[in-house]
Short mmCIF file of C-alpha atoms in Angstrom, two decimals:
data_model
loop_
_atom_site.label_atom_id
_atom_site.label_comp_id
_atom_site.label_asym_id
_atom_site.label_seq_id
_atom_site.Cartn_x
_atom_site.Cartn_y
_atom_site.Cartn_z
CA UNK I 1 62.19 67.05 121.71
CA UNK I 2 65.11 69.41 122.29
CA UNK I 3 66.74 71.70 119.77
CA UNK I 4 70.09 71.10 121.46
CA UNK I 5 71.44 68.69 124.03
CA UNK I 6 74.92 69.28 125.42
CA UNK I 7 77.23 66.86 127.18
CA UNK I 8 80.27 68.01 129.12
CA UNK I 9 81.56 69.18 132.47
CA UNK I 10 79.99 71.17 135.32
CA UNK I 11 82.24 72.91 137.82
CA UNK I 12 82.32 75.52 140.49
CA UNK I 13 84.96 78.03 139.42
CA UNK I 14 86.88 80.28 141.81
CA UNK I 15 88.65 83.23 140.14
CA UNK I 16 91.77 84.58 141.82
CA UNK I 17 93.70 87.61 140.62
CA UNK I 18 97.02 88.65 142.12
CA UNK I 19 98.89 91.76 141.02
CA UNK I 20 102.20 90.04 141.79
CA UNK I 21 101.68 87.45 139.04
CA UNK I 22 104.27 87.55 136.26
CA UNK I 23 103.92 86.41 132.64
CA UNK I 24 107.20 84.88 131.42
CA UNK I 25 107.80 84.23 127.71
CA UNK I 26 110.24 81.56 126.51
CA UNK I 27 111.07 81.36 122.81
CA UNK I 28 112.91 78.74 120.79
CA UNK I 29 113.55 78.57 117.07
CA UNK I 30 110.41 76.59 116.35
CA UNK I 31 108.02 77.57 119.17
CA UNK I 32 107.16 80.11 121.84
CA UNK I 33 105.62 79.43 125.26
CA UNK I 34 104.30 81.67 128.02
CA UNK I 35 104.11 80.88 131.74
CA UNK I 36 102.40 82.52 134.71
CA UNK I 37 104.75 82.72 137.67
CA UNK I 38 104.76 83.74 141.34
CA UNK I 39 107.72 84.22 143.65
CA UNK I 40 108.55 80.81 145.12
CA UNK I 41 107.82 80.60 148.86
CA UNK I 42 106.10 84.00 148.96
CA UNK I 43 102.78 84.85 150.64
CA UNK I 44 100.97 87.13 148.19
CA UNK I 45 97.85 89.27 148.50
CA UNK I 46 94.81 88.45 146.36
CA UNK I 47 93.64 91.59 144.55
CA UNK I 48 90.34 90.18 143.24
CA UNK I 49 88.24 87.10 144.00
CA UNK I 50 84.97 85.70 142.66
CA UNK I 51 83.16 82.36 142.36
CA UNK I 52 81.00 81.33 139.40
CA UNK I 53 79.49 78.23 137.84
CA UNK I 54 81.34 76.89 134.79
CA UNK I 55 82.38 73.84 132.79
CA UNK I 56 81.91 73.12 129.09
CA UNK I 57 78.55 71.40 129.49
CA UNK I 58 77.14 74.18 131.67
CA UNK I 59 78.58 77.09 129.67
CA UNK I 60 77.36 75.88 126.30
CA UNK I 61 73.92 74.80 127.51
CA UNK I 62 73.44 78.22 129.10
CA UNK I 63 74.49 79.94 125.89
CA UNK I 64 72.24 77.87 123.62
CA UNK I 65 69.28 78.55 125.93
CA UNK I 66 70.13 82.26 126.03
CA UNK I 67 70.12 82.29 122.22
CA UNK I 68 66.57 80.92 122.22
CA UNK I 69 67.08 77.18 121.72
CA UNK I 70 65.18 74.57 123.70
CA UNK I 71 68.15 73.04 125.51
CA UNK I 72 68.95 70.17 127.86
CA UNK I 73 72.28 69.33 129.45
CA UNK I 74 74.00 66.07 130.35
CA UNK I 75 76.60 66.55 133.10
CA UNK I 76 77.56 64.79 136.32
CA UNK I 77 77.86 66.26 139.81
CA UNK I 78 78.14 64.98 143.36
CA UNK I 79 75.82 65.76 146.25
CA UNK I 80 77.70 68.53 148.04
CA UNK I 81 77.80 72.30 148.49
CA UNK I 82 79.26 72.78 145.01
CA UNK I 83 76.51 70.76 143.31
CA UNK I 84 73.94 72.88 145.16
CA UNK I 85 75.52 76.00 143.71
CA UNK I 86 75.48 74.57 140.18
CA UNK I 87 71.88 73.38 140.33
CA UNK I 88 70.70 76.66 141.89
CA UNK I 89 72.37 78.54 139.05
CA UNK I 90 70.11 76.82 136.52
CA UNK I 91 66.96 78.06 138.26
CA UNK I 92 67.55 81.36 136.50
CA UNK I 93 67.83 79.73 133.05
CA UNK I 94 65.51 77.78 130.76
CA UNK I 95 67.91 74.81 130.53
CA UNK I 96 66.22 71.46 131.15
CA UNK I 97 68.00 69.41 133.85
CA UNK I 98 66.09 66.15 133.50
CA UNK I 99 69.20 64.53 131.98
CA UNK I 100 71.70 65.56 134.66
CA UNK I 101 73.57 62.81 136.53
CA UNK I 102 74.05 63.07 140.30
CA UNK I 103 76.10 60.65 142.41
CA UNK I 104 76.45 61.20 146.15
CA UNK I 105 79.59 59.03 146.24
CA UNK I 106 81.48 61.42 143.96
CA UNK I 107 82.65 65.02 144.34
CA UNK I 108 81.54 67.89 142.16
CA UNK I 109 84.11 69.39 139.81
CA UNK I 110 86.01 72.39 141.15
CA UNK I 111 88.48 74.79 139.52
CA UNK I 112 90.79 77.56 140.68
CA UNK I 113 91.39 80.10 137.92
CA UNK I 114 94.52 82.21 138.24
CA UNK I 115 93.90 85.39 136.24
CA UNK I 116 96.81 87.43 134.87
CA UNK I 117 96.94 91.20 134.47
CA UNK I 118 96.54 90.58 130.73
CA UNK I 119 93.18 88.88 131.29
CA UNK I 120 94.36 85.40 130.32
CA UNK I 121 94.32 82.57 132.83
CA UNK I 122 95.79 79.34 134.13
CA UNK I 123 93.30 76.78 135.45
CA UNK I 124 93.87 74.31 138.28
CA UNK I 125 91.11 71.78 137.74
CA UNK I 126 89.73 69.01 139.94
CA UNK I 127 87.61 66.95 137.55
CA UNK I 128 85.63 65.08 140.20
CA UNK I 129 82.38 63.62 138.86
CA UNK I 130 83.06 65.15 135.44
CA UNK I 131 85.63 62.42 134.81
CA UNK I 132 83.27 59.57 135.74
CA UNK I 133 80.31 59.70 133.33
CA UNK I 134 79.25 56.16 132.40
CA UNK I 135 77.35 54.96 129.35
CA UNK I 136 74.61 53.50 131.55
CA UNK I 137 73.97 56.95 133.06
CA UNK I 138 73.29 58.71 129.74
CA UNK I 139 69.75 59.18 128.44
CA UNK I 140 70.25 58.13 124.82
CA UNK I 141 66.57 58.69 124.04
CA UNK I 142 67.07 62.38 124.78
CA UNK I 143 69.95 62.47 122.29
CA UNK I 144 67.84 60.64 119.70
CA UNK I 145 65.08 63.19 120.08
CA UNK I 146 67.29 66.26 119.73
CA UNK I 147 68.34 68.12 116.60
CA UNK I 148 71.89 68.91 117.67
CA UNK I 149 74.29 67.15 120.02
CA UNK I 150 77.01 69.49 121.26
CA UNK I 151 79.95 67.57 122.72
CA UNK I 152 82.15 69.61 125.03
CA UNK I 153 85.49 68.11 126.10
CA UNK I 154 85.06 64.82 127.98
CA UNK I 155 88.09 64.03 130.09
CA UNK I 156 89.23 61.09 132.19
CA UNK I 157 87.04 58.00 132.24
CA UNK I 158 84.15 59.99 130.73
CA UNK I 159 85.97 59.98 127.41
CA UNK I 160 85.15 56.28 127.08
CA UNK I 161 81.51 57.17 126.25
CA UNK I 162 82.57 59.35 123.31
CA UNK I 163 82.55 56.57 120.70
CA UNK I 164 79.11 55.40 121.80
CA UNK I 165 77.43 58.81 121.77
CA UNK I 166 78.85 59.99 118.43
CA UNK I 167 78.00 56.71 116.71
CA UNK I 168 74.51 56.78 118.22
CA UNK I 169 74.01 60.36 117.04
CA UNK I 170 75.17 59.44 113.53
CA UNK I 171 72.88 56.38 113.38
CA UNK I 172 69.93 58.54 114.43
CA UNK I 173 70.68 61.50 112.13
CA UNK I 174 71.47 63.89 114.94
CA UNK I 175 73.70 66.82 113.94
CA UNK I 176 76.99 66.81 115.90
CA UNK I 177 79.23 69.68 116.95
CA UNK I 178 82.45 68.36 118.49
CA UNK I 179 84.83 70.37 120.68
CA UNK I 180 87.71 67.99 121.30
CA UNK I 181 89.31 67.72 124.72
CA UNK I 182 92.89 66.84 125.60
CA UNK I 183 92.01 63.25 126.55
CA UNK I 184 90.67 62.56 123.05
CA UNK I 185 93.52 64.35 121.34
CA UNK I 186 96.21 62.48 123.29
CA UNK I 187 94.88 59.17 121.97
CA UNK I 188 96.35 60.09 118.61
CA UNK I 189 95.05 61.26 115.26
CA UNK I 190 93.90 57.83 114.07
CA UNK I 191 91.54 57.59 117.05
CA UNK I 192 90.46 61.21 116.75
CA UNK I 193 89.79 60.83 113.03
CA UNK I 194 87.02 58.29 113.74
CA UNK I 195 85.29 60.85 115.95
CA UNK I 196 85.87 63.70 113.51
CA UNK I 197 84.18 61.71 110.74
CA UNK I 198 80.86 61.78 112.63
CA UNK I 199 80.81 65.54 113.29
CA UNK I 200 79.42 68.21 110.99
CA UNK I 201 81.18 70.96 112.97
CA UNK I 202 84.57 70.63 114.69
CA UNK I 203 85.99 73.40 116.87
CA UNK I 204 89.44 73.51 118.51
CA UNK I 205 91.77 76.21 119.70
CA UNK I 206 95.16 76.55 118.01
CA UNK I 207 97.01 74.67 120.76
CA UNK I 208 94.57 71.74 120.57
CA UNK I 209 94.76 71.69 116.78
CA UNK I 210 98.57 71.65 116.92
CA UNK I 211 98.50 68.74 119.39
CA UNK I 212 95.98 66.81 117.26
CA UNK I 213 97.72 67.32 113.91
CA UNK I 214 101.33 67.45 115.12
CA UNK I 215 101.69 70.68 113.13
CA UNK I 216 103.47 73.48 114.99
CA UNK I 217 102.92 77.10 113.98
CA UNK I 218 106.37 78.37 113.07
CA UNK I 219 107.43 81.83 114.29
CA UNK I 220 108.86 84.47 111.97
CA UNK I 221 112.52 84.17 111.02
CA UNK I 222 114.95 86.51 109.35
CA UNK I 223 114.22 84.78 106.06
CA UNK I 224 110.45 84.32 106.27
CA UNK I 225 107.83 86.54 107.90
CA UNK I 226 104.74 84.37 108.22
CA UNK I 227 102.92 87.10 110.17
CA UNK I 228 102.55 89.09 106.93
CA UNK I 229 100.09 86.47 105.67
CA UNK I 230 96.42 86.71 106.60
CA UNK I 231 96.34 83.04 107.61
CA UNK I 232 99.56 81.33 108.63
CA UNK I 233 100.35 78.43 106.22
CA UNK I 234 100.69 76.05 109.17
CA UNK I 235 97.16 76.91 110.32
CA UNK I 236 95.90 76.23 106.80
CA UNK I 237 97.57 72.81 106.99
CA UNK I 238 95.94 72.17 110.38
CA UNK I 239 92.49 72.98 108.98
CA UNK I 240 93.04 70.74 105.95
CA UNK I 241 94.21 67.80 108.05
CA UNK I 242 91.32 68.10 110.52
CA UNK I 243 88.75 68.10 107.71
CA UNK I 244 88.28 64.38 107.10
CA UNK I 245 84.78 64.47 105.54
CA UNK I 246 83.29 66.58 102.75
CA UNK I 247 80.32 67.80 104.79
CA UNK I 248 82.39 69.27 107.65
CA UNK I 249 83.23 72.79 108.74
CA UNK I 250 86.45 73.04 110.75
CA UNK I 251 87.08 76.00 113.07
CA UNK I 252 90.34 76.88 114.82
CA UNK I 253 90.38 79.75 117.31
CA UNK I 254 93.56 81.72 117.98
CA UNK I 255 92.87 83.84 121.06
CA UNK I 256 93.39 87.55 120.48
CA UNK I 257 94.38 86.96 116.85
CA UNK I 258 90.91 85.83 115.82
CA UNK I 259 89.49 82.62 114.36
CA UNK I 260 89.77 80.59 111.17
CA UNK I 261 87.40 78.20 109.39
CA UNK I 262 87.62 75.86 106.42
CA UNK I 263 84.81 74.20 104.46
CA UNK I 264 86.93 72.46 101.83
CA UNK I 265 86.55 75.30 99.31
CA UNK I 266 87.45 78.48 101.19
CA UNK I 267 89.45 79.53 104.21
CA UNK I 268 87.75 82.10 106.44
CA UNK I 269 89.40 84.56 108.80
CA UNK I 270 87.52 86.61 111.39
CA UNK I 271 89.32 89.09 113.68
CA UNK I 272 88.40 89.38 117.33
CA UNK I 273 85.67 91.79 118.33
CA UNK I 274 87.40 94.58 120.21
CA UNK I 275 86.52 95.05 123.88
CA UNK I 276 87.80 94.87 127.44
CA UNK I 277 89.35 91.61 128.65
CA UNK I 278 88.73 90.68 132.29
CA UNK I 279 88.99 86.88 132.03
CA UNK I 280 89.23 84.59 128.98
CA UNK I 281 87.65 81.61 130.78
CA UNK I 282 84.59 80.42 128.88
CA UNK I 283 85.45 82.35 125.71
CA UNK I 284 86.03 79.13 123.77
CA UNK I 285 82.73 77.62 124.91
CA UNK I 286 80.86 80.80 123.99
CA UNK I 287 82.57 80.98 120.60
CA UNK I 288 82.00 77.35 119.62
CA UNK I 289 78.37 77.13 120.74
CA UNK I 290 77.50 80.53 119.23
CA UNK I 291 79.07 79.49 115.93
CA UNK I 292 76.90 76.34 115.85
CA UNK I 293 73.78 78.33 116.75
CA UNK I 294 74.56 81.10 114.27
CA UNK I 295 74.88 78.66 111.37
CA UNK I 296 71.21 77.93 111.95
CA UNK I 297 70.38 81.63 112.34
CA UNK I 298 72.26 82.77 109.20
CA UNK I 299 71.40 79.91 106.85
CA UNK I 300 74.87 78.29 107.18
CA UNK I 301 76.76 81.52 106.44
CA UNK I 302 80.18 80.50 107.84
CA UNK I 303 81.79 83.93 107.79
CA UNK I 304 78.86 85.68 109.40
CA UNK I 305 78.61 82.92 112.00
CA UNK I 306 82.26 83.52 112.92
CA UNK I 307 81.39 87.19 113.46
CA UNK I 308 78.43 86.31 115.72
CA UNK I 309 80.68 83.97 117.71
CA UNK I 310 83.40 86.59 118.09
CA UNK I 311 80.96 89.21 119.40
CA UNK I 312 79.46 86.83 121.95
CA UNK I 313 82.82 85.54 123.18
CA UNK I 314 83.96 89.16 123.58
CA UNK I 315 80.98 89.68 125.87
CA UNK I 316 82.09 86.75 128.00
CA UNK I 317 85.70 87.87 128.37
CA UNK I 318 84.52 91.31 129.51
CA UNK I 319 83.15 89.76 132.73
CA UNK I 320 84.32 87.46 135.52
CA UNK I 321 82.61 84.11 134.98
CA UNK I 322 82.11 81.95 131.90
CA UNK I 323 78.41 82.80 131.43
CA UNK I 324 78.15 86.34 132.79
CA UNK I 325 78.57 88.28 129.54
CA UNK I 326 76.51 86.10 127.19
CA UNK I 327 74.41 88.00 124.64
CA UNK I 328 71.18 87.21 122.80
CA UNK I 329 71.03 87.08 119.00
CA UNK I 330 69.30 90.44 118.98
CA UNK I 331 72.08 92.01 121.07
CA UNK I 332 74.76 90.47 118.84
CA UNK I 333 73.05 91.74 115.70
CA UNK I 334 72.65 95.22 117.16
CA UNK I 335 76.40 95.39 117.81
CA UNK I 336 77.20 94.19 114.30
CA UNK I 337 74.74 96.64 112.73
CA UNK I 338 76.40 99.47 114.65
CA UNK I 339 79.86 98.50 113.41
CA UNK I 340 79.59 97.85 109.68
CA UNK I 341 83.38 97.99 109.29
CA UNK I 342 83.79 94.73 111.19
CA UNK I 343 84.15 92.03 108.50
CA UNK I 344 85.46 88.54 107.88
CA UNK I 345 87.78 87.66 104.99
CA UNK I 346 87.88 84.62 102.72
CA UNK I 347 90.76 83.02 100.80
CA UNK I 348 90.35 80.42 98.08
#
């Protein structure tokens, strides 16, 4: 039996940083967007380069194992140089790989991560085998015999197995933490709602939550300054709409602004844990999986679990690579004990 089984993607990530990258902001009355840009037709020097293993299934499995949980991972790779790198990576972890899927006729997922001078990133992703997980390839007995099923984003054809695995988990009383991907969200809220109903914990970033709920976060105007409020009213509405069952906790992350949660009675706000930002890739995976794990550690203390998640995701963004800065519970607690001023806030 496993404490946790994760299902999601496995990729080889190549990080590229170029000092000539520009961040361009475009604002309209009802929204603001930012773009990374390079001079068209130019040949630019790379200032930093690194390759690491990543993907939602890999990142979260590694984190759960690092936090002391007996963990197995379901992901799909090809039989190539990139799959060798991914499988070799796990030799230095306690993650069980008996449920991995390997297909020599497919290619392993590969991503190029363009890192800005601000530490944020744009990802060019080749899904490869990650997009081709089939129901027949999944070990459902392993899910049945686990305590928690963590579902990282499943994109492409792999999304077709989502209904089957969440319904199976529900029928077998397996706790579900769901991190929705764009493929699920684009199917519309009525489809997504059926998946949300099976999950005890739902985690999305603000952009995903806006896409799922069709609620845009309005910028400040001359008449109304939403930024003066601890939690933007549009984010409150997102949290309320995403909570479709009484037993759920909904979490929405908002990058450098922090994270929000809602349990049907209270709204929670947790600021980011201050620290250096090298790359934000993997921060969401670290946050979501740490939050799930910390609920167990803290006796379902939502606010404290948000704090644990923020500290661990800050460790990840301080390093190149989605698993390089992961902390243990003891390391997280030491940091929190040494900074008693760091607190979460609740609103009725």
